[in-house]
Every structure is written in C-alpha cells, then in structure tokens.
Amino acid sequence: MITASRNSVISGILIALVLLASVPLWANPGWVFVVGFVLVEALFCLSWNLLFGFAGVATFGHAAFFAVGAYLVGWGLRAGESFLLLMLGAGVLGGLGSLLVGLVALRRMTGIHLAVLTLALSEVLYIVIGNTHALGGIDGLASIPRPTIHLGLAEISLESSDAYYWFLLLTCSVFALVLWWLVQSRFGRVLRCIKQDGERAEFIGVNVNRYQLAAFVVAGAVAAVAGGLSAPLTQIVTPAAGYWMHSIQAVLNSLLGGAGFFWGPALGTAIFAGIDFVTRTFAGLSEVVVGGILLVIVLAFPGGVLGFLSTLKSRRDRNADAAANVVETGLKEPAE
Amino acid sequence: MSMQLTFALVNGLTVGMSIFLVAAGLTLVFGILRILNFAHGGFFMIGAYLTFSFLQVLGDGLAQFLLASLAAGVVVAGIGIVTDRIVLRRLKDLDEEYMLIGTFGLLMVCVGAVKLIWGLDYHSVSPPSEVSGILRFGNLIVSKYSLFIVAMGLVVFFALEFAIHRLWIGKIVQSLANDGWMTGLLGLNVPLLFTGVVIVAFALAGLAGGLLLPNQSLSPELGHAYTLNAFIAVIIGGLGNIRGALFASLILGITESMSSFIIPGMPGLAIYVVMIVLLFARPNGLFHRGVS
C-alpha cells in the first residue's frame, strides 16, 4: 500500500517535471514568466512548511530570508559577481541568519509569541532595507542582469528567458527533492515525532531544540536560495520581497494545499496563482474569494486540498476493501 | 530641542491613544474568548468607512460626527454577532496558528468587501469644526483633534475599567475569563456572555474606526496598518490585559513619534525594536498577573 502510493507520488512528480520543462515550447513568454514565478514561490513555501508541517514551528517572518537571498543576488549581479557563487552565498547567508534567529528565539518562545517575534524581526529587516540607499530604498534594485554561468571551459548563458526558466526549474526541483528526501529520512521522522509531542520526544532522548534549530537553518537557507533565484527572473528586487504579507502568503499557500503533506505548499501556490489570475480584474473579489477559501479550509478541511483528497481516497479504499472481503470469504457478515 | 521633544511627546500620546482605541477590543476578545483576532483591524476599517458614508448624509459638526461613529459601532457590532456565530465560535477550539490564519482569512474578506463596496479610491475627512484648529499653551501648539482623541481614549479606558472592576457584569466576565466551564456550572449562560463580549469588542472596533477617521487617509490598506500596531500593543501589554494594552499603546505611540530622535533615517523601526526587546524581557506582558 505504502509503496503503491509512493510510486504514484514519484510518477506524479515525473509527469509534473516533464510538463513544466515543456512550458517554454508551447506557452508564450508571459506564461513562462508566471510559471517560473510560481516555481520560486513554491520552493519558498516548501521551505516554510518544513518548519510548520514537520517541525511544528510556526514563523510569520519567513520572507525575511527570501529577501536576504534576493538582495544579495540582485546586488551581486549588478556588480558583476559570479552567479553560482552568489547563490551559494545566498544559501549560506540565509542559513546563518536563521541560525542566529533560531538560537535566540526557538528555546524561549512558542506559539503566538514566536509568530509575532519572527514577524517583528522581518519588519525590522523590511524597514532597514527600505531605508538603505545602497539597496535602492523603497524602489529596490532595478535592471538586474540575467547571469552567465562559467563552468571551467563551458559557458552557459542564461540571458534568454527560456534558458533562465530551465535553470530555474532544475534548481527548484533539485532543492525540492532534497527537502523531500530530508523529510523521508530519519531527520524528518524525528521532526514529525517532535511535532506530535515535543515532551515525549524529549523523554526518549531527542534533543528537540537542536532538531528544530537544524530545521530552522535548512528552511532559512532554502528560502534565501528561492529569493536568489527570483532576482534574475523578475530582474527587480523590492523591499516587498521581505514584507510580512509575503510571509503570510507562504502560510496561506501551504494551508490551502495541505500543510501535513510535503507537496501541499507547492500545490497551494499553483492554486493561489490560478485564483489570482482568474479574479485579477475584479478589485476586492480576489480577497473575498481567497479569504473565504481560507476560512473554509481552517474551519472545515484543516488538511487542505490534499487532506481532503486523501480522505476521499481512504473512504473509497475502505469501501473497496470491504467489497474485497465479501468476495474472498464469501460471507456478508464477518464470522467473529 | 525641548520644544520639539514636548511636541513629539504630545504627538506620541495621540498616536498611542489611537492604537489603544483599536487594541482595547482586541485584548478584550482575547481575554475572554482566547482568540487573537487578526481581523480586528479589518472591522475597525469597516467602521471608518461606515462613518465616512454616514457623515456624507449627516454633514459637519461634532454631534453629527459622534452620532456617525456610534452608528458605525452599532453596525459593526451587528456584523460581530454574525461573525461570532459563523467563525469565531468554531475557531475557539483550534490551535493558535490555525486561529491566526483563520482570522487572517477574515481580514482578507473585510479588505475585499471594502474594496467591492467603497472602491479603491483614497478618501480623507477633516475633523468636525468644533475640534479642528489648534490650541496654544505658551509656545506649545496642540491640535484640538489630538486632545479629542486623547479624551476619547481615556473615556473608553475608564468605561472598560469601571465595567470590569466595579460592576457586577465585570465580575461575571472575569469569572468567565478564569474558568468558562465553572461559570457555566454556576448557571450562567456562557454562550450568551461570549456573544456579549464579542458585541462590545466589535462595537469598540467600529467606534474607533469612526473616531480616528479624520486622522488619516481612508483606504483599504487601513486595516493592515492598524492591525499590526494594535497586535503589538496587545502582546506587549499582556494578552487580555486592558491596563497593559493602554500602557503598551502609549509606549508604542511615544516610541513612534520619538523615533526620529532615537533612530534617525529609519522611520517606523523603533516601534519594532521596542517590541522585540519587550518580548524577550517580559514575554507575558508588562503587568503579568493573569487576566484582568
């Protein structure tokens, strides 16, 4: 049963990858840009949900790490630095930043306090960036060039939109798969154990704080990588990348798709992008629709879209099992 | 310099009282229902827009202004009853994170509704003629409207203080905050009391929206801006603590208006720095001793 669902997930991922890779072949450039944007946001949301869905830590300031990566790469590309080095730097800086925040905050705060503290810290970064002249102030850094990657003798130019899209898809997929692997590994299982009951995890000898801190660092680093990827895509970085509404967007996407499922946030990001697209011409309607959907999810389907689907599936399986039992034993009532 | 400081202090007092007017209802809902209502600022904004519409019918004048604000309070309280039935009551038993996210959804619905009903345009309203203009105290110049806001903040504060600490209803509400189950066992109608608290809190939000209307440009962003500040005040003041909310609001207001002295070139930063420091120093609020 488990292998079957795992196989279906893997084949689903492969189909999605092939479809995504073919986008520049049949869609117009505007669409390629939108899909690229969704990919970056999806990676960002996956990194947030590593904390919320698996480690049981809710932060409301995750966009700060995204902004760190975006600004580092945007600023570096304008200065003519090497793109791969900048991406590496973004990951390291994001990881260090979250290590710092995690060391100070994780041990002392939980729940609302942690949520508000992370929100406040991200607002500090937002205001500092918005008022720093070297980073373009409130207007941000514009006309960021698309990079060229130098690999020894080979040179790969990412200047065309399609080339950059494929690079983006490759990088996002690799990072998403690494996160996925991490969640399946022993590390991920320990995190889930902590989420279910931190106190008992502590009892059986798990260093809860260290594990949560590790998840925090990974999440911060991946968010910064997502931010870094966004800079050459949009070719402009503004303080809005680190605004608290961006952090909240990660929360909303993850819950919509299903925070208890690894791929939930990615699905949620895609659905949200669709809702935004359909309601974009009606000012106000999109908020009412999105807000209403959120309320319905929180009140009726806390598992999100994937949670809802899996309930449907398990109900169908149970019916199928019951039917199979009837066939195998030839009895309508199981003999006790 | 000292003139500037005094001016900033008076200004900070006004900002602080504005924050308190929003924070009062927020902390009340948390104290009793244990729900941190992200959408409070949204209902505050609806109150402001309603007052704006009422004023267009009523015209200028302090009495008309107060009447319009009160009417907005009544309407928002009505919305509160519906919201309580449909949403808040069901959120009560969920995890904190889900409450935050659910009420954030509610905030989005408020913002969207405002955009659909009143449009995206910015509006501005000048204070009623009785409280517009300035007063001079020697060299110090204070706008009459500032004094009006401070007075209104004090009225709301003392009304709440009196109701909670001196009236029979306050005793009941306090017992409800301490132990809802036991309160029910003693024969009090707990769901009705919850509804009552929600009505008061939402009425406060609507009223605050009206009273603070002349202070700012009216736009669909108003809800977000006030939500965050009131949120911070409520958390620093200690969740559910009205006195704490007042003190925290004043601290935040004065920090905000002094921020050009404290951290020049970074407007709005000081308020978050103060908040972070206080969160670490006093995570349970300025006056931690349970709900009051």
mmCIF file of C-alpha atoms in Angstrom, chain A:
data_model
loop_
_atom_site.group_PDB
_atom_site.id
_atom_site.type_symbol
_atom_site.label_atom_id
_atom_site.label_comp_id
_atom_site.label_asym_id
_atom_site.label_seq_id
_atom_site.Cartn_x
_atom_site.Cartn_y
_atom_site.Cartn_z
ATOM 1 C CA MET A 1 0.000 0.000 0.000
ATOM 2 C CA ILE A 2 2.700 2.436 1.043
ATOM 3 C CA THR A 3 4.907 1.519 -1.909
ATOM 4 C CA ALA A 4 1.947 1.911 -4.223
ATOM 5 C CA SER A 5 1.244 5.454 -3.034
ATOM 6 C CA ARG A 6 4.944 6.218 -3.125
ATOM 7 C CA ASN A 7 5.144 5.019 -6.695
ATOM 8 C CA SER A 8 2.185 7.148 -7.623
ATOM 9 C CA VAL A 9 3.831 10.182 -5.994
ATOM 10 C CA ILE A 10 7.049 9.548 -7.919
ATOM 11 C CA SER A 11 5.242 9.131 -11.215
ATOM 12 C CA GLY A 12 3.237 12.272 -10.404
ATOM 13 C CA ILE A 13 6.485 14.180 -9.828
ATOM 14 C CA LEU A 14 7.945 12.907 -13.098
ATOM 15 C CA ILE A 15 4.857 13.874 -15.082
ATOM 16 C CA ALA A 16 4.857 17.315 -13.445
ATOM 17 C CA LEU A 17 8.555 17.771 -14.282
ATOM 18 C CA VAL A 18 8.076 16.842 -17.928
ATOM 19 C CA LEU A 19 5.073 19.137 -18.213
ATOM 20 C CA LEU A 20 6.912 22.013 -16.528
ATOM 21 C CA ALA A 21 10.024 21.516 -18.652
ATOM 22 C CA SER A 22 7.946 21.709 -21.823
ATOM 23 C CA VAL A 23 6.258 25.004 -20.892
ATOM 24 C CA PRO A 24 8.586 27.273 -22.963
ATOM 25 C CA LEU A 25 7.911 25.088 -26.016
ATOM 26 C CA TRP A 26 4.210 25.781 -26.203
ATOM 27 C CA ALA A 27 3.396 28.761 -23.967
ATOM 28 C CA ASN A 28 4.009 32.429 -24.676
ATOM 29 C CA PRO A 29 6.789 34.265 -22.790
ATOM 30 C CA GLY A 30 4.330 35.855 -20.382
ATOM 31 C CA TRP A 31 3.207 32.448 -19.225
ATOM 32 C CA VAL A 32 6.760 31.173 -18.909
ATOM 33 C CA PHE A 33 7.460 34.063 -16.573
ATOM 34 C CA VAL A 34 4.364 33.344 -14.497
ATOM 35 C CA VAL A 35 5.188 29.646 -14.185
ATOM 36 C CA GLY A 36 8.771 30.496 -13.232
ATOM 37 C CA PHE A 37 7.469 32.823 -10.571
ATOM 38 C CA VAL A 38 5.171 30.111 -9.220
ATOM 39 C CA LEU A 39 8.124 27.692 -9.076
ATOM 40 C CA VAL A 40 10.163 30.099 -6.956
ATOM 41 C CA GLU A 41 7.232 30.776 -4.643
ATOM 42 C CA ALA A 42 6.536 27.050 -4.381
ATOM 43 C CA LEU A 43 10.094 26.386 -3.222
ATOM 44 C CA PHE A 44 9.770 29.236 -0.725
ATOM 45 C CA CYS A 45 6.534 27.749 0.626
ATOM 46 C CA LEU A 46 8.005 24.245 0.810
ATOM 47 C CA SER A 47 10.807 25.628 2.966
ATOM 48 C CA TRP A 48 8.302 27.337 5.283
ATOM 49 C CA ASN A 49 6.294 24.182 5.606
ATOM 50 C CA LEU A 50 9.348 22.175 6.612
ATOM 51 C CA LEU A 51 9.024 24.228 9.794
ATOM 52 C CA PHE A 52 5.269 24.329 10.194
ATOM 53 C CA GLY A 53 4.183 20.993 8.764
ATOM 54 C CA PHE A 54 7.073 18.889 10.006
ATOM 55 C CA ALA A 55 8.968 20.573 12.848
ATOM 56 C CA GLY A 56 5.871 22.135 14.417
ATOM 57 C CA VAL A 57 7.318 25.658 14.445
ATOM 58 C CA ALA A 58 5.117 28.431 13.050
ATOM 59 C CA THR A 59 7.008 31.521 11.911
ATOM 60 C CA PHE A 60 5.439 34.589 10.359
ATOM 61 C CA GLY A 61 8.606 36.246 9.124
ATOM 62 C CA HIS A 62 9.991 33.726 6.674
ATOM 63 C CA ALA A 63 10.022 36.260 3.835
ATOM 64 C CA ALA A 64 12.979 37.961 5.527
ATOM 65 C CA PHE A 65 15.238 35.093 4.418
ATOM 66 C CA PHE A 66 13.788 35.242 0.918
ATOM 67 C CA ALA A 67 14.633 38.952 0.831
ATOM 68 C CA VAL A 68 18.186 38.308 2.064
ATOM 69 C CA GLY A 69 18.814 35.944 -0.845
ATOM 70 C CA ALA A 70 17.079 38.141 -3.398
ATOM 71 C CA TYR A 71 19.013 41.259 -2.391
ATOM 72 C CA LEU A 72 22.369 39.506 -2.210
ATOM 73 C CA VAL A 73 21.992 38.013 -5.700
ATOM 74 C CA GLY A 74 20.432 41.144 -7.182
ATOM 75 C CA TRP A 75 23.125 43.380 -5.774
ATOM 76 C CA GLY A 76 25.924 40.970 -6.730
ATOM 77 C CA LEU A 77 24.736 40.505 -10.316
ATOM 78 C CA ARG A 78 24.619 44.252 -10.801
ATOM 79 C CA ALA A 79 28.180 44.374 -9.514
ATOM 80 C CA GLY A 80 29.150 41.631 -11.987
ATOM 81 C CA GLU A 81 29.865 38.847 -9.500
ATOM 82 C CA SER A 82 29.634 35.157 -10.372
ATOM 83 C CA PHE A 83 26.077 33.878 -10.219
ATOM 84 C CA LEU A 84 26.789 30.441 -8.745
ATOM 85 C CA LEU A 85 28.963 31.987 -6.056
ATOM 86 C CA LEU A 86 26.184 34.437 -5.258
ATOM 87 C CA MET A 87 23.626 31.638 -4.993
ATOM 88 C CA LEU A 88 25.937 29.787 -2.640
ATOM 89 C CA GLY A 89 26.367 32.982 -0.660
ATOM 90 C CA ALA A 90 22.604 33.435 -0.521
ATOM 91 C CA GLY A 91 22.154 29.942 0.930
ATOM 92 C CA VAL A 92 24.913 30.448 3.479
ATOM 93 C CA LEU A 93 23.690 33.902 4.500
ATOM 94 C CA GLY A 94 20.103 32.644 4.818
ATOM 95 C CA GLY A 95 21.301 29.707 6.894
ATOM 96 C CA LEU A 96 23.449 31.893 9.148
ATOM 97 C CA GLY A 97 20.652 34.410 9.603
ATOM 98 C CA SER A 98 18.180 31.739 10.598
ATOM 99 C CA LEU A 99 20.761 30.117 12.877
ATOM 100 C CA LEU A 100 21.084 33.429 14.683
ATOM 101 C CA VAL A 101 17.330 33.948 14.988
ATOM 102 C CA GLY A 102 16.778 30.317 15.931
ATOM 103 C CA LEU A 103 19.462 30.352 18.629
ATOM 104 C CA VAL A 104 17.907 33.395 20.271
ATOM 105 C CA ALA A 105 14.231 32.637 19.828
ATOM 106 C CA LEU A 106 13.453 28.934 19.495
ATOM 107 C CA ARG A 107 14.321 27.917 23.028
ATOM 108 C CA ARG A 108 12.380 30.719 24.671
ATOM 109 C CA MET A 109 9.274 31.185 22.610
ATOM 110 C CA THR A 110 6.487 29.142 21.105
ATOM 111 C CA GLY A 111 3.077 29.702 19.563
ATOM 112 C CA ILE A 112 1.861 33.249 19.246
ATOM 113 C CA HIS A 113 4.984 34.759 20.765
ATOM 114 C CA LEU A 114 7.287 33.103 18.263
ATOM 115 C CA ALA A 115 4.937 34.011 15.428
ATOM 116 C CA VAL A 116 4.886 37.667 16.443
ATOM 117 C CA LEU A 117 8.604 37.813 17.190
ATOM 118 C CA THR A 118 9.536 36.490 13.748
ATOM 119 C CA LEU A 119 7.056 38.907 12.210
ATOM 120 C CA ALA A 120 8.637 41.820 14.066
ATOM 121 C CA LEU A 121 12.162 40.772 13.085
ATOM 122 C CA SER A 122 11.161 40.566 9.435
ATOM 123 C CA GLU A 123 9.587 44.024 9.683
ATOM 124 C CA VAL A 124 12.873 45.350 11.049
ATOM 125 C CA LEU A 125 14.678 43.970 8.017
ATOM 126 C CA TYR A 126 11.963 45.357 5.723
ATOM 127 C CA ILE A 127 12.292 48.860 7.155
ATOM 128 C CA VAL A 128 16.088 48.765 7.153
ATOM 129 C CA ILE A 129 16.196 47.660 3.504
ATOM 130 C CA GLY A 130 13.552 50.204 2.521
ATOM 131 C CA ASN A 131 15.655 52.996 4.012
ATOM 132 C CA THR A 132 19.088 51.877 2.839
ATOM 133 C CA HIS A 133 20.247 53.965 -0.053
ATOM 134 C CA ALA A 134 22.784 51.412 -1.323
ATOM 135 C CA LEU A 135 19.960 48.899 -1.786
ATOM 136 C CA GLY A 136 17.754 51.313 -3.689
ATOM 137 C CA GLY A 137 15.494 52.250 -0.768
ATOM 138 C CA ILE A 138 11.795 51.691 -1.237
ATOM 139 C CA ASP A 139 12.171 51.418 -5.052
ATOM 140 C CA GLY A 140 14.535 48.470 -4.747
ATOM 141 C CA LEU A 141 17.219 47.308 -7.168
ATOM 142 C CA ALA A 142 16.108 47.508 -10.787
ATOM 143 C CA SER A 143 17.548 46.236 -14.092
ATOM 144 C CA ILE A 144 19.281 43.206 -12.624
ATOM 145 C CA PRO A 145 21.061 41.411 -15.486
ATOM 146 C CA ARG A 146 20.458 37.745 -16.283
ATOM 147 C CA PRO A 147 23.612 35.788 -15.490
ATOM 148 C CA THR A 148 26.016 33.610 -17.460
ATOM 149 C CA ILE A 149 27.351 30.545 -15.705
ATOM 150 C CA HIS A 150 31.058 29.727 -16.107
ATOM 151 C CA LEU A 151 31.820 26.057 -15.563
ATOM 152 C CA GLY A 152 35.512 25.608 -16.230
ATOM 153 C CA LEU A 153 35.703 25.713 -20.027
ATOM 154 C CA ALA A 154 31.977 25.693 -20.692
ATOM 155 C CA GLU A 155 29.873 28.797 -20.529
ATOM 156 C CA ILE A 156 26.111 28.658 -20.207
ATOM 157 C CA SER A 157 24.276 31.818 -20.966
ATOM 158 C CA LEU A 158 21.018 32.278 -19.084
ATOM 159 C CA GLU A 159 20.232 35.572 -20.757
ATOM 160 C CA SER A 160 17.221 34.343 -22.702
ATOM 161 C CA SER A 161 14.036 33.929 -20.682
ATOM 162 C CA ASP A 162 13.657 30.297 -21.706
ATOM 163 C CA ALA A 163 17.196 29.377 -20.694
ATOM 164 C CA TYR A 164 16.746 31.016 -17.333
ATOM 165 C CA TYR A 165 13.414 29.262 -16.903
ATOM 166 C CA TRP A 166 15.016 25.858 -17.420
ATOM 167 C CA PHE A 167 17.793 26.702 -14.986
ATOM 168 C CA LEU A 168 15.163 27.814 -12.500
ATOM 169 C CA LEU A 169 13.162 24.618 -12.940
ATOM 170 C CA LEU A 170 16.268 22.493 -12.491
ATOM 171 C CA THR A 171 17.394 24.299 -9.343
ATOM 172 C CA CYS A 172 13.935 24.410 -7.756
ATOM 173 C CA SER A 173 13.417 20.705 -8.487
ATOM 174 C CA VAL A 174 16.770 19.748 -7.004
ATOM 175 C CA PHE A 175 16.152 21.722 -3.832
ATOM 176 C CA ALA A 176 12.575 20.480 -3.529
ATOM 177 C CA LEU A 177 13.735 16.880 -3.952
ATOM 178 C CA VAL A 178 16.457 17.364 -1.359
ATOM 179 C CA LEU A 179 13.856 18.705 1.060
ATOM 180 C CA TRP A 180 11.618 15.761 0.199
ATOM 181 C CA TRP A 181 14.413 13.312 0.864
ATOM 182 C CA LEU A 182 15.149 15.112 4.133
ATOM 183 C CA VAL A 183 11.547 14.729 5.227
ATOM 184 C CA GLN A 184 11.585 10.989 4.493
ATOM 185 C CA SER A 185 14.914 10.467 6.238
ATOM 186 C CA ARG A 186 15.469 9.791 9.899
ATOM 187 C CA PHE A 187 15.797 13.543 10.437
ATOM 188 C CA GLY A 188 12.320 14.122 9.025
ATOM 189 C CA ARG A 189 10.795 11.361 11.113
ATOM 190 C CA VAL A 190 12.310 12.790 14.279
ATOM 191 C CA LEU A 191 10.875 16.197 13.353
ATOM 192 C CA ARG A 192 7.411 14.707 12.927
ATOM 193 C CA CYS A 193 7.775 12.977 16.268
ATOM 194 C CA ILE A 194 8.641 16.332 17.863
ATOM 195 C CA LYS A 195 5.659 17.949 16.208
ATOM 196 C CA GLN A 196 3.304 15.341 17.571
ATOM 197 C CA ASP A 197 4.591 15.547 21.118
ATOM 198 C CA GLY A 198 7.688 17.525 21.970
ATOM 199 C CA GLU A 199 7.720 16.454 25.581
ATOM 200 C CA ARG A 200 7.693 12.729 24.803
ATOM 201 C CA ALA A 201 10.336 13.228 22.146
ATOM 202 C CA GLU A 202 12.453 14.813 24.849
ATOM 203 C CA PHE A 203 11.789 11.782 27.076
ATOM 204 C CA ILE A 204 13.097 9.285 24.570
ATOM 205 C CA GLY A 205 16.289 11.262 24.293
ATOM 206 C CA VAL A 206 15.704 13.534 21.304
ATOM 207 C CA ASN A 207 17.378 16.925 21.546
ATOM 208 C CA VAL A 208 14.237 18.789 20.498
ATOM 209 C CA ASN A 209 15.851 22.194 20.388
ATOM 210 C CA ARG A 210 18.743 21.061 18.226
ATOM 211 C CA TYR A 211 16.467 19.339 15.717
ATOM 212 C CA GLN A 212 14.165 22.324 15.462
ATOM 213 C CA LEU A 213 17.147 24.610 15.093
ATOM 214 C CA ALA A 214 18.504 22.423 12.281
ATOM 215 C CA ALA A 215 15.136 22.553 10.504
ATOM 216 C CA PHE A 216 15.096 26.326 11.010
ATOM 217 C CA VAL A 217 18.528 26.689 9.409
ATOM 218 C CA VAL A 218 17.630 24.476 6.439
ATOM 219 C CA ALA A 219 14.366 26.359 5.911
ATOM 220 C CA GLY A 220 16.108 29.746 6.085
ATOM 221 C CA ALA A 221 18.807 28.657 3.636
ATOM 222 C CA VAL A 222 16.320 27.266 1.107
ATOM 223 C CA ALA A 223 14.150 30.386 1.390
ATOM 224 C CA ALA A 224 17.213 32.510 0.647
ATOM 225 C CA VAL A 225 18.002 30.318 -2.371
ATOM 226 C CA ALA A 226 14.441 30.814 -3.615
ATOM 227 C CA GLY A 227 14.906 34.559 -3.142
ATOM 228 C CA GLY A 228 18.196 34.418 -5.009
ATOM 229 C CA LEU A 229 16.524 32.639 -7.915
ATOM 230 C CA SER A 230 13.802 35.272 -8.044
ATOM 231 C CA ALA A 231 16.191 38.197 -8.569
ATOM 232 C CA PRO A 232 17.301 37.420 -12.170
ATOM 233 C CA LEU A 233 13.800 36.198 -13.020
ATOM 234 C CA THR A 234 11.944 39.404 -12.207
ATOM 235 C CA GLN A 235 15.114 41.491 -12.773
ATOM 236 C CA ILE A 236 13.979 43.763 -9.958
ATOM 237 C CA VAL A 237 14.076 43.286 -6.198
ATOM 238 C CA THR A 238 11.976 45.488 -3.948
ATOM 239 C CA PRO A 239 11.530 45.522 -0.162
ATOM 240 C CA ALA A 240 8.136 43.862 -0.762
ATOM 241 C CA ALA A 241 10.097 40.587 -1.016
ATOM 242 C CA GLY A 242 10.555 40.788 2.758
ATOM 243 C CA TYR A 243 7.209 42.334 3.673
ATOM 244 C CA TRP A 244 5.143 40.426 6.226
ATOM 245 C CA MET A 245 2.378 39.849 3.695
ATOM 246 C CA HIS A 246 4.837 37.753 1.717
ATOM 247 C CA SER A 247 5.485 35.607 4.790
ATOM 248 C CA ILE A 248 1.761 35.237 5.295
ATOM 249 C CA GLN A 249 1.388 34.228 1.660
ATOM 250 C CA ALA A 250 3.606 31.213 2.367
ATOM 251 C CA VAL A 251 1.323 30.328 5.263
ATOM 252 C CA LEU A 252 -1.779 30.636 3.104
ATOM 253 C CA ASN A 253 -0.354 28.616 0.203
ATOM 254 C CA SER A 254 0.766 25.830 2.500
ATOM 255 C CA LEU A 255 -2.546 25.573 4.284
ATOM 256 C CA LEU A 256 -4.507 25.665 1.074
ATOM 257 C CA GLY A 257 -2.543 22.811 -0.446
ATOM 258 C CA GLY A 258 -2.278 20.884 2.795
ATOM 259 C CA ALA A 259 0.354 21.598 5.445
ATOM 260 C CA GLY A 260 0.500 17.968 6.502
ATOM 261 C CA PHE A 261 1.709 16.881 3.058
ATOM 262 C CA PHE A 262 5.139 17.589 1.675
ATOM 263 C CA TRP A 263 3.884 18.709 -1.752
ATOM 264 C CA GLY A 264 0.865 20.542 -0.311
ATOM 265 C CA PRO A 265 2.505 24.004 -0.331
ATOM 266 C CA ALA A 266 3.558 23.621 -3.970
ATOM 267 C CA LEU A 267 0.038 22.658 -4.990
ATOM 268 C CA GLY A 268 -1.361 25.521 -2.903
ATOM 269 C CA THR A 269 0.957 28.007 -4.610
ATOM 270 C CA ALA A 270 -0.270 26.866 -8.015
ATOM 271 C CA ILE A 271 -3.930 27.066 -6.963
ATOM 272 C CA PHE A 272 -3.435 30.523 -5.474
ATOM 273 C CA ALA A 273 -1.769 31.715 -8.654
ATOM 274 C CA GLY A 274 -4.787 30.418 -10.567
ATOM 275 C CA ILE A 275 -7.245 32.204 -8.266
ATOM 276 C CA ASP A 276 -5.239 35.416 -8.572
ATOM 277 C CA PHE A 277 -5.246 35.094 -12.326
ATOM 278 C CA VAL A 278 -8.984 34.478 -12.632
ATOM 279 C CA THR A 279 -10.009 37.248 -10.212
ATOM 280 C CA ARG A 280 -7.302 39.754 -11.180
ATOM 281 C CA THR A 281 -9.641 42.201 -12.893
ATOM 282 C CA PHE A 282 -12.153 42.413 -10.046
ATOM 283 C CA ALA A 283 -10.655 44.562 -7.293
ATOM 284 C CA GLY A 284 -11.704 43.147 -3.963
ATOM 285 C CA LEU A 285 -13.176 39.930 -5.288
ATOM 286 C CA SER A 286 -9.879 38.061 -5.088
ATOM 287 C CA GLU A 287 -9.519 38.948 -1.391
ATOM 288 C CA VAL A 288 -13.062 37.851 -0.632
ATOM 289 C CA VAL A 289 -12.573 34.576 -2.510
ATOM 290 C CA VAL A 290 -9.161 33.820 -1.032
ATOM 291 C CA GLY A 291 -10.187 34.861 2.485
ATOM 292 C CA GLY A 292 -13.359 32.805 2.201
ATOM 293 C CA ILE A 293 -11.429 29.756 0.992
ATOM 294 C CA LEU A 294 -9.011 30.131 3.895
ATOM 295 C CA LEU A 295 -11.854 30.244 6.385
ATOM 296 C CA VAL A 296 -13.452 27.171 4.865
ATOM 297 C CA ILE A 297 -10.137 25.336 4.997
ATOM 298 C CA VAL A 298 -9.376 26.261 8.595
ATOM 299 C CA LEU A 299 -12.916 25.522 9.778
ATOM 300 C CA ALA A 300 -13.828 22.507 7.678
ATOM 301 C CA PHE A 301 -10.756 20.992 5.997
ATOM 302 C CA PRO A 302 -7.661 21.643 8.118
ATOM 303 C CA GLY A 303 -5.820 19.161 5.894
ATOM 304 C CA GLY A 304 -6.089 21.430 2.862
ATOM 305 C CA VAL A 305 -6.802 20.228 -0.666
ATOM 306 C CA LEU A 306 -4.532 17.183 -0.371
ATOM 307 C CA GLY A 307 -6.016 16.319 3.008
ATOM 308 C CA PHE A 308 -9.475 16.459 1.515
ATOM 309 C CA LEU A 309 -8.432 14.268 -1.426
ATOM 310 C CA SER A 310 -6.765 11.709 0.819
ATOM 311 C CA THR A 311 -9.897 11.472 2.999
ATOM 312 C CA LEU A 312 -11.908 10.795 -0.145
ATOM 313 C CA LYS A 313 -9.388 8.190 -1.250
ATOM 314 C CA SER A 314 -9.227 6.364 2.075
ATOM 315 C CA ARG A 315 -13.011 6.259 2.185
ATOM 316 C CA ARG A 316 -13.090 4.738 -1.285
ATOM 317 C CA ASP A 317 -10.326 2.260 -0.361
ATOM 318 C CA ARG A 318 -12.202 1.205 2.726
ATOM 319 C CA ASN A 319 -15.303 0.540 0.650
ATOM 320 C CA ALA A 320 -13.170 -1.362 -1.857
ATOM 321 C CA ASP A 321 -11.585 -3.404 0.968
ATOM 322 C CA ALA A 322 -14.977 -4.215 2.379
ATOM 323 C CA ALA A 323 -16.118 -5.358 -1.041
ATOM 324 C CA ALA A 324 -12.959 -7.468 -1.449
ATOM 325 C CA ASN A 325 -13.563 -9.125 1.929
ATOM 326 C CA VAL A 326 -17.012 -10.118 0.820
ATOM 327 C CA VAL A 327 -15.600 -11.710 -2.325
ATOM 328 C CA GLU A 328 -12.735 -13.530 -0.535
ATOM 329 C CA THR A 329 -14.667 -15.016 2.341
ATOM 330 C CA GLY A 330 -17.956 -15.306 0.625
ATOM 331 C CA LEU A 331 -19.575 -14.011 3.781
ATOM 332 C CA LYS A 332 -21.517 -10.818 4.116
ATOM 333 C CA GLU A 333 -21.082 -10.710 7.886
ATOM 334 C CA PRO A 334 -17.552 -11.499 9.089
ATOM 335 C CA ALA A 335 -17.660 -14.520 11.437
ATOM 336 C CA GLU A 336 -16.493 -13.454 14.862
#
